[in-house]
């Protein structure tokens, strides 16, 4: 059942992250978070606390868009991010006790028809979100390029952001221009992604499918 605290656009589970950089980032982040040396925590089901949330477009996203306003979209996205972190906190408390909770929040920059990406804009201006949470939460934000640099393990990549920030939780945002609501991704494959070179190759079929990760969906009341 959907959590009653969220009163925005439709919120649903998705098992199709798009086989583009959003899915590549979700795939690569889970691989990185599952390494024995990773700082990322797990829930009681053993799932790494890595989530991917597709946000809907707003009026600034594409030319001629008639979607919702940017401020309203930010409020709804903020409500979901805060709900997720509050939902994970009981399990983090068991594992971390009084240690500060380290949160990595990522979004994407502009590309193609997306002239002002709401995911990257939210990540770059997440101060109000921080104010809604305890001071013990330490925020790290990173706007990823929509290119191989997001997943090639280099300085701008999701893998390097996880290594450098040593977060306990990772929440990545991306925009789905064809969706009217929010989508919590639970499935990730390496379709279209050569993980050895960190390259997007459109014709590559999935070779590896990760187990579904419901960690974010659960705390948002979708499982």
PDB file of C-alpha atoms in Angstrom:
ATOM      1  CA  UNK A   1       0.000   0.000   0.000  1.00  0.00           C
ATOM      2  CA  UNK A   2       1.206   3.493  -0.829  1.00  0.00           C
ATOM      3  CA  UNK A   3       2.350   5.576   2.122  1.00  0.00           C
ATOM      4  CA  UNK A   4      -0.279   8.138   3.085  1.00  0.00           C
ATOM      5  CA  UNK A   5       2.359  10.819   3.684  1.00  0.00           C
ATOM      6  CA  UNK A   6       2.867  11.344  -0.059  1.00  0.00           C
ATOM      7  CA  UNK A   7       0.127  13.277  -1.854  1.00  0.00           C
ATOM      8  CA  UNK A   8       1.769  14.027  -5.170  1.00  0.00           C
ATOM      9  CA  UNK A   9       1.593  12.494  -8.666  1.00  0.00           C
ATOM     10  CA  UNK A  10       1.273   8.719  -9.146  1.00  0.00           C
ATOM     11  CA  UNK A  11       3.988   6.707  -7.424  1.00  0.00           C
ATOM     12  CA  UNK A  12       4.614   3.202  -8.732  1.00  0.00           C
ATOM     13  CA  UNK A  13       7.126   0.380  -8.976  1.00  0.00           C
ATOM     14  CA  UNK A  14       8.912  -0.009 -12.312  1.00  0.00           C
ATOM     15  CA  UNK A  15      10.850  -2.971 -13.645  1.00  0.00           C
ATOM     16  CA  UNK A  16      12.092  -1.142 -16.729  1.00  0.00           C
ATOM     17  CA  UNK A  17      14.734   1.459 -15.949  1.00  0.00           C
ATOM     18  CA  UNK A  18      15.257   2.214 -19.634  1.00  0.00           C
ATOM     19  CA  UNK A  19      18.511   0.505 -20.725  1.00  0.00           C
ATOM     20  CA  UNK A  20      20.249   3.887 -20.877  1.00  0.00           C
ATOM     21  CA  UNK A  21      22.372   5.778 -18.361  1.00  0.00           C
ATOM     22  CA  UNK A  22      19.718   5.696 -15.632  1.00  0.00           C
ATOM     23  CA  UNK A  23      19.751   1.904 -15.648  1.00  0.00           C
ATOM     24  CA  UNK A  24      23.516   1.792 -16.112  1.00  0.00           C
ATOM     25  CA  UNK A  25      23.980   3.939 -12.997  1.00  0.00           C
ATOM     26  CA  UNK A  26      21.535   1.847 -10.978  1.00  0.00           C
ATOM     27  CA  UNK A  27      23.323  -1.332 -12.079  1.00  0.00           C
ATOM     28  CA  UNK A  28      26.833   0.023 -11.437  1.00  0.00           C
ATOM     29  CA  UNK A  29      25.889   1.517  -8.061  1.00  0.00           C
ATOM     30  CA  UNK A  30      24.555  -1.811  -6.811  1.00  0.00           C
ATOM     31  CA  UNK A  31      27.670  -3.647  -7.981  1.00  0.00           C
ATOM     32  CA  UNK A  32      29.889  -1.103  -6.223  1.00  0.00           C
ATOM     33  CA  UNK A  33      27.750  -1.126  -3.060  1.00  0.00           C
ATOM     34  CA  UNK A  34      27.894  -4.925  -2.820  1.00  0.00           C
ATOM     35  CA  UNK A  35      31.693  -5.068  -2.700  1.00  0.00           C
ATOM     36  CA  UNK A  36      33.117  -6.335   0.617  1.00  0.00           C
ATOM     37  CA  UNK A  37      34.921  -3.019   1.128  1.00  0.00           C
ATOM     38  CA  UNK A  38      31.804  -0.893   0.558  1.00  0.00           C
ATOM     39  CA  UNK A  39      30.391   1.395   3.248  1.00  0.00           C
ATOM     40  CA  UNK A  40      26.809   1.001   1.976  1.00  0.00           C
ATOM     41  CA  UNK A  41      24.467  -0.654   4.476  1.00  0.00           C
ATOM     42  CA  UNK A  42      21.915  -3.402   3.840  1.00  0.00           C
ATOM     43  CA  UNK A  43      18.362  -3.896   5.053  1.00  0.00           C
ATOM     44  CA  UNK A  44      17.122  -6.940   6.945  1.00  0.00           C
ATOM     45  CA  UNK A  45      16.483  -8.699   3.613  1.00  0.00           C
ATOM     46  CA  UNK A  46      20.133  -8.303   2.656  1.00  0.00           C
ATOM     47  CA  UNK A  47      19.458  -5.697  -0.024  1.00  0.00           C
ATOM     48  CA  UNK A  48      21.978  -2.874  -0.371  1.00  0.00           C
ATOM     49  CA  UNK A  49      20.439   0.508   0.432  1.00  0.00           C
ATOM     50  CA  UNK A  50      20.737   1.771  -3.117  1.00  0.00           C
ATOM     51  CA  UNK A  51      17.632   3.192  -4.742  1.00  0.00           C
ATOM     52  CA  UNK A  52      16.752   4.736  -8.080  1.00  0.00           C
ATOM     53  CA  UNK A  53      13.816   7.117  -8.400  1.00  0.00           C
ATOM     54  CA  UNK A  54      12.618   8.345 -11.774  1.00  0.00           C
ATOM     55  CA  UNK A  55      11.024  11.777 -11.405  1.00  0.00           C
ATOM     56  CA  UNK A  56       8.482  13.217 -13.870  1.00  0.00           C
ATOM     57  CA  UNK A  57       9.377  16.140 -16.123  1.00  0.00           C
ATOM     58  CA  UNK A  58       8.433  19.701 -15.211  1.00  0.00           C
ATOM     59  CA  UNK A  59       7.876  22.872 -17.252  1.00  0.00           C
ATOM     60  CA  UNK A  60      11.611  23.524 -17.600  1.00  0.00           C
ATOM     61  CA  UNK A  61      12.632  20.017 -18.658  1.00  0.00           C
ATOM     62  CA  UNK A  62      11.998  20.237 -22.396  1.00  0.00           C
ATOM     63  CA  UNK A  63      11.066  22.993 -24.826  1.00  0.00           C
ATOM     64  CA  UNK A  64       7.326  23.598 -24.850  1.00  0.00           C
ATOM     65  CA  UNK A  65       6.655  21.383 -21.835  1.00  0.00           C
ATOM     66  CA  UNK A  66       3.332  21.969 -20.068  1.00  0.00           C
ATOM     67  CA  UNK A  67       4.089  19.778 -17.063  1.00  0.00           C
ATOM     68  CA  UNK A  68       4.073  20.839 -13.410  1.00  0.00           C
ATOM     69  CA  UNK A  69       6.113  23.752 -12.116  1.00  0.00           C
ATOM     70  CA  UNK A  70       9.697  23.256 -10.889  1.00  0.00           C
ATOM     71  CA  UNK A  71       8.937  24.311  -7.296  1.00  0.00           C
ATOM     72  CA  UNK A  72       6.039  21.894  -6.966  1.00  0.00           C
ATOM     73  CA  UNK A  73       8.118  19.081  -8.409  1.00  0.00           C
ATOM     74  CA  UNK A  74      10.909  19.786  -5.948  1.00  0.00           C
ATOM     75  CA  UNK A  75       8.484  19.654  -3.034  1.00  0.00           C
ATOM     76  CA  UNK A  76       7.191  16.241  -4.096  1.00  0.00           C
ATOM     77  CA  UNK A  77      10.682  14.871  -4.752  1.00  0.00           C
ATOM     78  CA  UNK A  78      11.832  16.223  -1.401  1.00  0.00           C
ATOM     79  CA  UNK A  79       8.920  14.499   0.358  1.00  0.00           C
ATOM     80  CA  UNK A  80       9.886  11.131  -1.158  1.00  0.00           C
ATOM     81  CA  UNK A  81      13.592  11.475  -0.370  1.00  0.00           C
ATOM     82  CA  UNK A  82      12.849  12.427   3.239  1.00  0.00           C
ATOM     83  CA  UNK A  83      10.335   9.578   3.568  1.00  0.00           C
ATOM     84  CA  UNK A  84      12.931   7.106   2.269  1.00  0.00           C
ATOM     85  CA  UNK A  85      15.626   8.236   4.669  1.00  0.00           C
ATOM     86  CA  UNK A  86      13.265   8.251   7.642  1.00  0.00           C
ATOM     87  CA  UNK A  87      12.061   4.784   6.647  1.00  0.00           C
ATOM     88  CA  UNK A  88      15.585   3.400   6.522  1.00  0.00           C
ATOM     89  CA  UNK A  89      16.672   5.045   9.755  1.00  0.00           C
ATOM     90  CA  UNK A  90      15.576   2.275  12.177  1.00  0.00           C
ATOM     91  CA  UNK A  91      17.779  -0.238  10.385  1.00  0.00           C
ATOM     92  CA  UNK A  92      20.613   2.267  10.103  1.00  0.00           C
ATOM     93  CA  UNK A  93      20.367   2.901  13.841  1.00  0.00           C
ATOM     94  CA  UNK A  94      20.892  -0.796  14.531  1.00  0.00           C
ATOM     95  CA  UNK A  95      23.973  -0.886  12.318  1.00  0.00           C
ATOM     96  CA  UNK A  96      25.450   2.551  12.982  1.00  0.00           C
ATOM     97  CA  UNK A  97      24.243   3.415  16.500  1.00  0.00           C
ATOM     98  CA  UNK A  98      25.144   7.089  17.035  1.00  0.00           C
ATOM     99  CA  UNK A  99      27.300   7.470  13.945  1.00  0.00           C
ATOM    100  CA  UNK A 100      26.207  10.157  11.476  1.00  0.00           C
ATOM    101  CA  UNK A 101      24.200   8.800   8.541  1.00  0.00           C
ATOM    102  CA  UNK A 102      26.085   9.436   5.317  1.00  0.00           C
ATOM    103  CA  UNK A 103      23.821   9.914   2.303  1.00  0.00           C
ATOM    104  CA  UNK A 104      24.870  10.168  -1.343  1.00  0.00           C
ATOM    105  CA  UNK A 105      22.246  11.778  -3.570  1.00  0.00           C
ATOM    106  CA  UNK A 106      22.831  11.835  -7.324  1.00  0.00           C
ATOM    107  CA  UNK A 107      21.029  13.258 -10.331  1.00  0.00           C
ATOM    108  CA  UNK A 108      21.836  13.858 -13.985  1.00  0.00           C
ATOM    109  CA  UNK A 109      22.807  16.859 -16.058  1.00  0.00           C
ATOM    110  CA  UNK A 110      21.217  17.965 -19.316  1.00  0.00           C
ATOM    111  CA  UNK A 111      21.261  15.997 -22.562  1.00  0.00           C
ATOM    112  CA  UNK A 112      19.453  16.018 -25.898  1.00  0.00           C
ATOM    113  CA  UNK A 113      15.887  17.247 -25.513  1.00  0.00           C
ATOM    114  CA  UNK A 114      16.330  17.564 -21.739  1.00  0.00           C
ATOM    115  CA  UNK A 115      17.438  21.180 -21.555  1.00  0.00           C
ATOM    116  CA  UNK A 116      17.006  21.510 -17.764  1.00  0.00           C
ATOM    117  CA  UNK A 117      17.104  18.186 -15.921  1.00  0.00           C
ATOM    118  CA  UNK A 118      14.958  18.266 -12.754  1.00  0.00           C
ATOM    119  CA  UNK A 119      16.942  15.420 -11.181  1.00  0.00           C
ATOM    120  CA  UNK A 120      20.231  17.302 -11.380  1.00  0.00           C
ATOM    121  CA  UNK A 121      18.559  20.565 -10.393  1.00  0.00           C
ATOM    122  CA  UNK A 122      17.119  18.944  -7.264  1.00  0.00           C
ATOM    123  CA  UNK A 123      20.455  17.445  -6.256  1.00  0.00           C
ATOM    124  CA  UNK A 124      22.200  20.782  -6.744  1.00  0.00           C
ATOM    125  CA  UNK A 125      19.698  22.599  -4.477  1.00  0.00           C
ATOM    126  CA  UNK A 126      18.927  20.038  -1.758  1.00  0.00           C
ATOM    127  CA  UNK A 127      19.424  22.426   1.189  1.00  0.00           C
ATOM    128  CA  UNK A 128      15.763  22.427   2.216  1.00  0.00           C
ATOM    129  CA  UNK A 129      15.740  18.635   2.213  1.00  0.00           C
ATOM    130  CA  UNK A 130      18.674  18.658   4.609  1.00  0.00           C
ATOM    131  CA  UNK A 131      16.797  20.986   6.955  1.00  0.00           C
ATOM    132  CA  UNK A 132      13.975  18.435   7.306  1.00  0.00           C
ATOM    133  CA  UNK A 133      16.328  15.776   8.664  1.00  0.00           C
ATOM    134  CA  UNK A 134      18.447  15.480  11.832  1.00  0.00           C
ATOM    135  CA  UNK A 135      21.757  17.291  11.836  1.00  0.00           C
ATOM    136  CA  UNK A 136      23.458  13.913  12.139  1.00  0.00           C
ATOM    137  CA  UNK A 137      22.711  13.245   8.453  1.00  0.00           C
ATOM    138  CA  UNK A 138      25.747  14.063   6.306  1.00  0.00           C
ATOM    139  CA  UNK A 139      24.845  14.893   2.697  1.00  0.00           C
ATOM    140  CA  UNK A 140      26.945  14.340  -0.378  1.00  0.00           C
ATOM    141  CA  UNK A 141      25.521  15.308  -3.754  1.00  0.00           C
ATOM    142  CA  UNK A 142      26.801  14.581  -7.216  1.00  0.00           C
ATOM    143  CA  UNK A 143      25.396  15.528 -10.628  1.00  0.00           C
ATOM    144  CA  UNK A 144      26.300  12.819 -13.123  1.00  0.00           C
ATOM    145  CA  UNK A 145      26.928  13.462 -16.813  1.00  0.00           C
ATOM    146  CA  UNK A 146      24.670  11.675 -19.287  1.00  0.00           C
ATOM    147  CA  UNK A 147      27.625   9.917 -20.864  1.00  0.00           C
ATOM    148  CA  UNK A 148      29.974   7.003 -20.301  1.00  0.00           C
ATOM    149  CA  UNK A 149      31.770   9.140 -17.715  1.00  0.00           C
ATOM    150  CA  UNK A 150      28.862   8.441 -15.341  1.00  0.00           C
ATOM    151  CA  UNK A 151      29.675   4.726 -15.197  1.00  0.00           C
ATOM    152  CA  UNK A 152      33.254   4.201 -16.379  1.00  0.00           C
ATOM    153  CA  UNK A 153      34.774   4.254 -12.893  1.00  0.00           C
ATOM    154  CA  UNK A 154      36.504   7.583 -13.520  1.00  0.00           C
ATOM    155  CA  UNK A 155      36.406  10.847 -11.531  1.00  0.00           C
ATOM    156  CA  UNK A 156      32.829  11.792 -12.537  1.00  0.00           C
ATOM    157  CA  UNK A 157      31.356   8.294 -12.150  1.00  0.00           C
ATOM    158  CA  UNK A 158      28.888   6.843  -9.663  1.00  0.00           C
ATOM    159  CA  UNK A 159      31.495   4.273  -8.615  1.00  0.00           C
ATOM    160  CA  UNK A 160      34.021   6.951  -7.698  1.00  0.00           C
ATOM    161  CA  UNK A 161      31.368   8.994  -5.870  1.00  0.00           C
ATOM    162  CA  UNK A 162      30.569   5.969  -3.689  1.00  0.00           C
ATOM    163  CA  UNK A 163      34.250   5.329  -2.982  1.00  0.00           C
ATOM    164  CA  UNK A 164      34.999   8.967  -2.195  1.00  0.00           C
ATOM    165  CA  UNK A 165      31.939   9.718  -0.033  1.00  0.00           C
ATOM    166  CA  UNK A 166      31.723   6.331   1.734  1.00  0.00           C
ATOM    167  CA  UNK A 167      27.923   6.636   2.079  1.00  0.00           C
ATOM    168  CA  UNK A 168      25.632   4.352   4.041  1.00  0.00           C
ATOM    169  CA  UNK A 169      22.771   5.047   1.627  1.00  0.00           C
ATOM    170  CA  UNK A 170      22.685   5.927  -2.082  1.00  0.00           C
ATOM    171  CA  UNK A 171      19.654   7.483  -3.773  1.00  0.00           C
ATOM    172  CA  UNK A 172      19.927   8.268  -7.468  1.00  0.00           C
ATOM    173  CA  UNK A 173      17.423  10.354  -9.401  1.00  0.00           C
ATOM    174  CA  UNK A 174      16.760  10.555 -13.107  1.00  0.00           C
ATOM    175  CA  UNK A 175      14.023  12.058 -15.258  1.00  0.00           C
ATOM    176  CA  UNK A 176      11.597   9.951 -17.291  1.00  0.00           C
ATOM    177  CA  UNK A 177      10.250  12.390 -19.871  1.00  0.00           C
ATOM    178  CA  UNK A 178       7.447  10.047 -21.000  1.00  0.00           C
ATOM    179  CA  UNK A 179       6.072   9.306 -17.516  1.00  0.00           C
ATOM    180  CA  UNK A 180       3.548  11.455 -15.658  1.00  0.00           C
ATOM    181  CA  UNK A 181       4.469  10.219 -12.185  1.00  0.00           C
ATOM    182  CA  UNK A 182       7.283   8.898 -10.030  1.00  0.00           C
ATOM    183  CA  UNK A 183       8.758   5.443 -10.635  1.00  0.00           C
ATOM    184  CA  UNK A 184      10.777   3.454  -8.132  1.00  0.00           C
ATOM    185  CA  UNK A 185      13.056   1.163 -10.092  1.00  0.00           C
ATOM    186  CA  UNK A 186      13.601  -2.316  -8.646  1.00  0.00           C
ATOM    187  CA  UNK A 187      15.265  -4.140 -11.567  1.00  0.00           C
ATOM    188  CA  UNK A 188      18.626  -3.555 -13.212  1.00  0.00           C
ATOM    189  CA  UNK A 189      20.477  -5.348 -16.014  1.00  0.00           C
ATOM    190  CA  UNK A 190      23.569  -4.596 -18.032  1.00  0.00           C
ATOM    191  CA  UNK A 191      21.569  -4.324 -21.250  1.00  0.00           C
ATOM    192  CA  UNK A 192      23.240  -1.732 -23.473  1.00  0.00           C
ATOM    193  CA  UNK A 193      26.155  -1.456 -21.053  1.00  0.00           C
ATOM    194  CA  UNK A 194      29.664  -2.880 -21.332  1.00  0.00           C
ATOM    195  CA  UNK A 195      30.691  -2.930 -17.672  1.00  0.00           C
ATOM    196  CA  UNK A 196      34.290  -3.787 -18.579  1.00  0.00           C
ATOM    197  CA  UNK A 197      34.831  -0.554 -20.495  1.00  0.00           C
ATOM    198  CA  UNK A 198      32.081   1.519 -18.881  1.00  0.00           C
ATOM    199  CA  UNK A 199      30.537   2.165 -22.286  1.00  0.00           C
ATOM    200  CA  UNK A 200      26.967   2.463 -23.515  1.00  0.00           C
ATOM    201  CA  UNK A 201      26.517   0.172 -26.512  1.00  0.00           C
ATOM    202  CA  UNK A 202      22.925   0.273 -27.699  1.00  0.00           C
ATOM    203  CA  UNK A 203      22.914  -3.156 -29.348  1.00  0.00           C
ATOM    204  CA  UNK A 204      24.202  -5.111 -26.360  1.00  0.00           C
ATOM    205  CA  UNK A 205      21.543  -7.441 -24.921  1.00  0.00           C
ATOM    206  CA  UNK A 206      21.398  -8.037 -21.154  1.00  0.00           C
ATOM    207  CA  UNK A 207      23.983 -10.564 -19.986  1.00  0.00           C
ATOM    208  CA  UNK A 208      23.646  -9.986 -16.245  1.00  0.00           C
ATOM    209  CA  UNK A 209      20.404  -9.337 -14.371  1.00  0.00           C
ATOM    210  CA  UNK A 210      20.751  -8.320 -10.734  1.00  0.00           C
ATOM    211  CA  UNK A 211      18.268  -9.623  -8.159  1.00  0.00           C
ATOM    212  CA  UNK A 212      15.390  -7.175  -7.757  1.00  0.00           C
ATOM    213  CA  UNK A 213      16.162  -4.606  -5.069  1.00  0.00           C
ATOM    214  CA  UNK A 214      13.030  -3.497  -3.195  1.00  0.00           C
ATOM    215  CA  UNK A 215      14.839  -1.488  -0.518  1.00  0.00           C
ATOM    216  CA  UNK A 216      13.541   1.903  -1.711  1.00  0.00           C
ATOM    217  CA  UNK A 217      10.100   0.640  -2.735  1.00  0.00           C
ATOM    218  CA  UNK A 218       9.522  -0.835   0.720  1.00  0.00           C
ATOM    219  CA  UNK A 219      10.147   2.387   2.622  1.00  0.00           C
ATOM    220  CA  UNK A 220       7.971   4.311   0.161  1.00  0.00           C
ATOM    221  CA  UNK A 221       5.049   2.013   0.924  1.00  0.00           C
ATOM    222  CA  UNK A 222       5.081   0.129  -2.377  1.00  0.00           C
ATOM    223  CA  UNK A 223       5.904  -3.353  -1.085  1.00  0.00           C
TER     224      UNK A 223
END
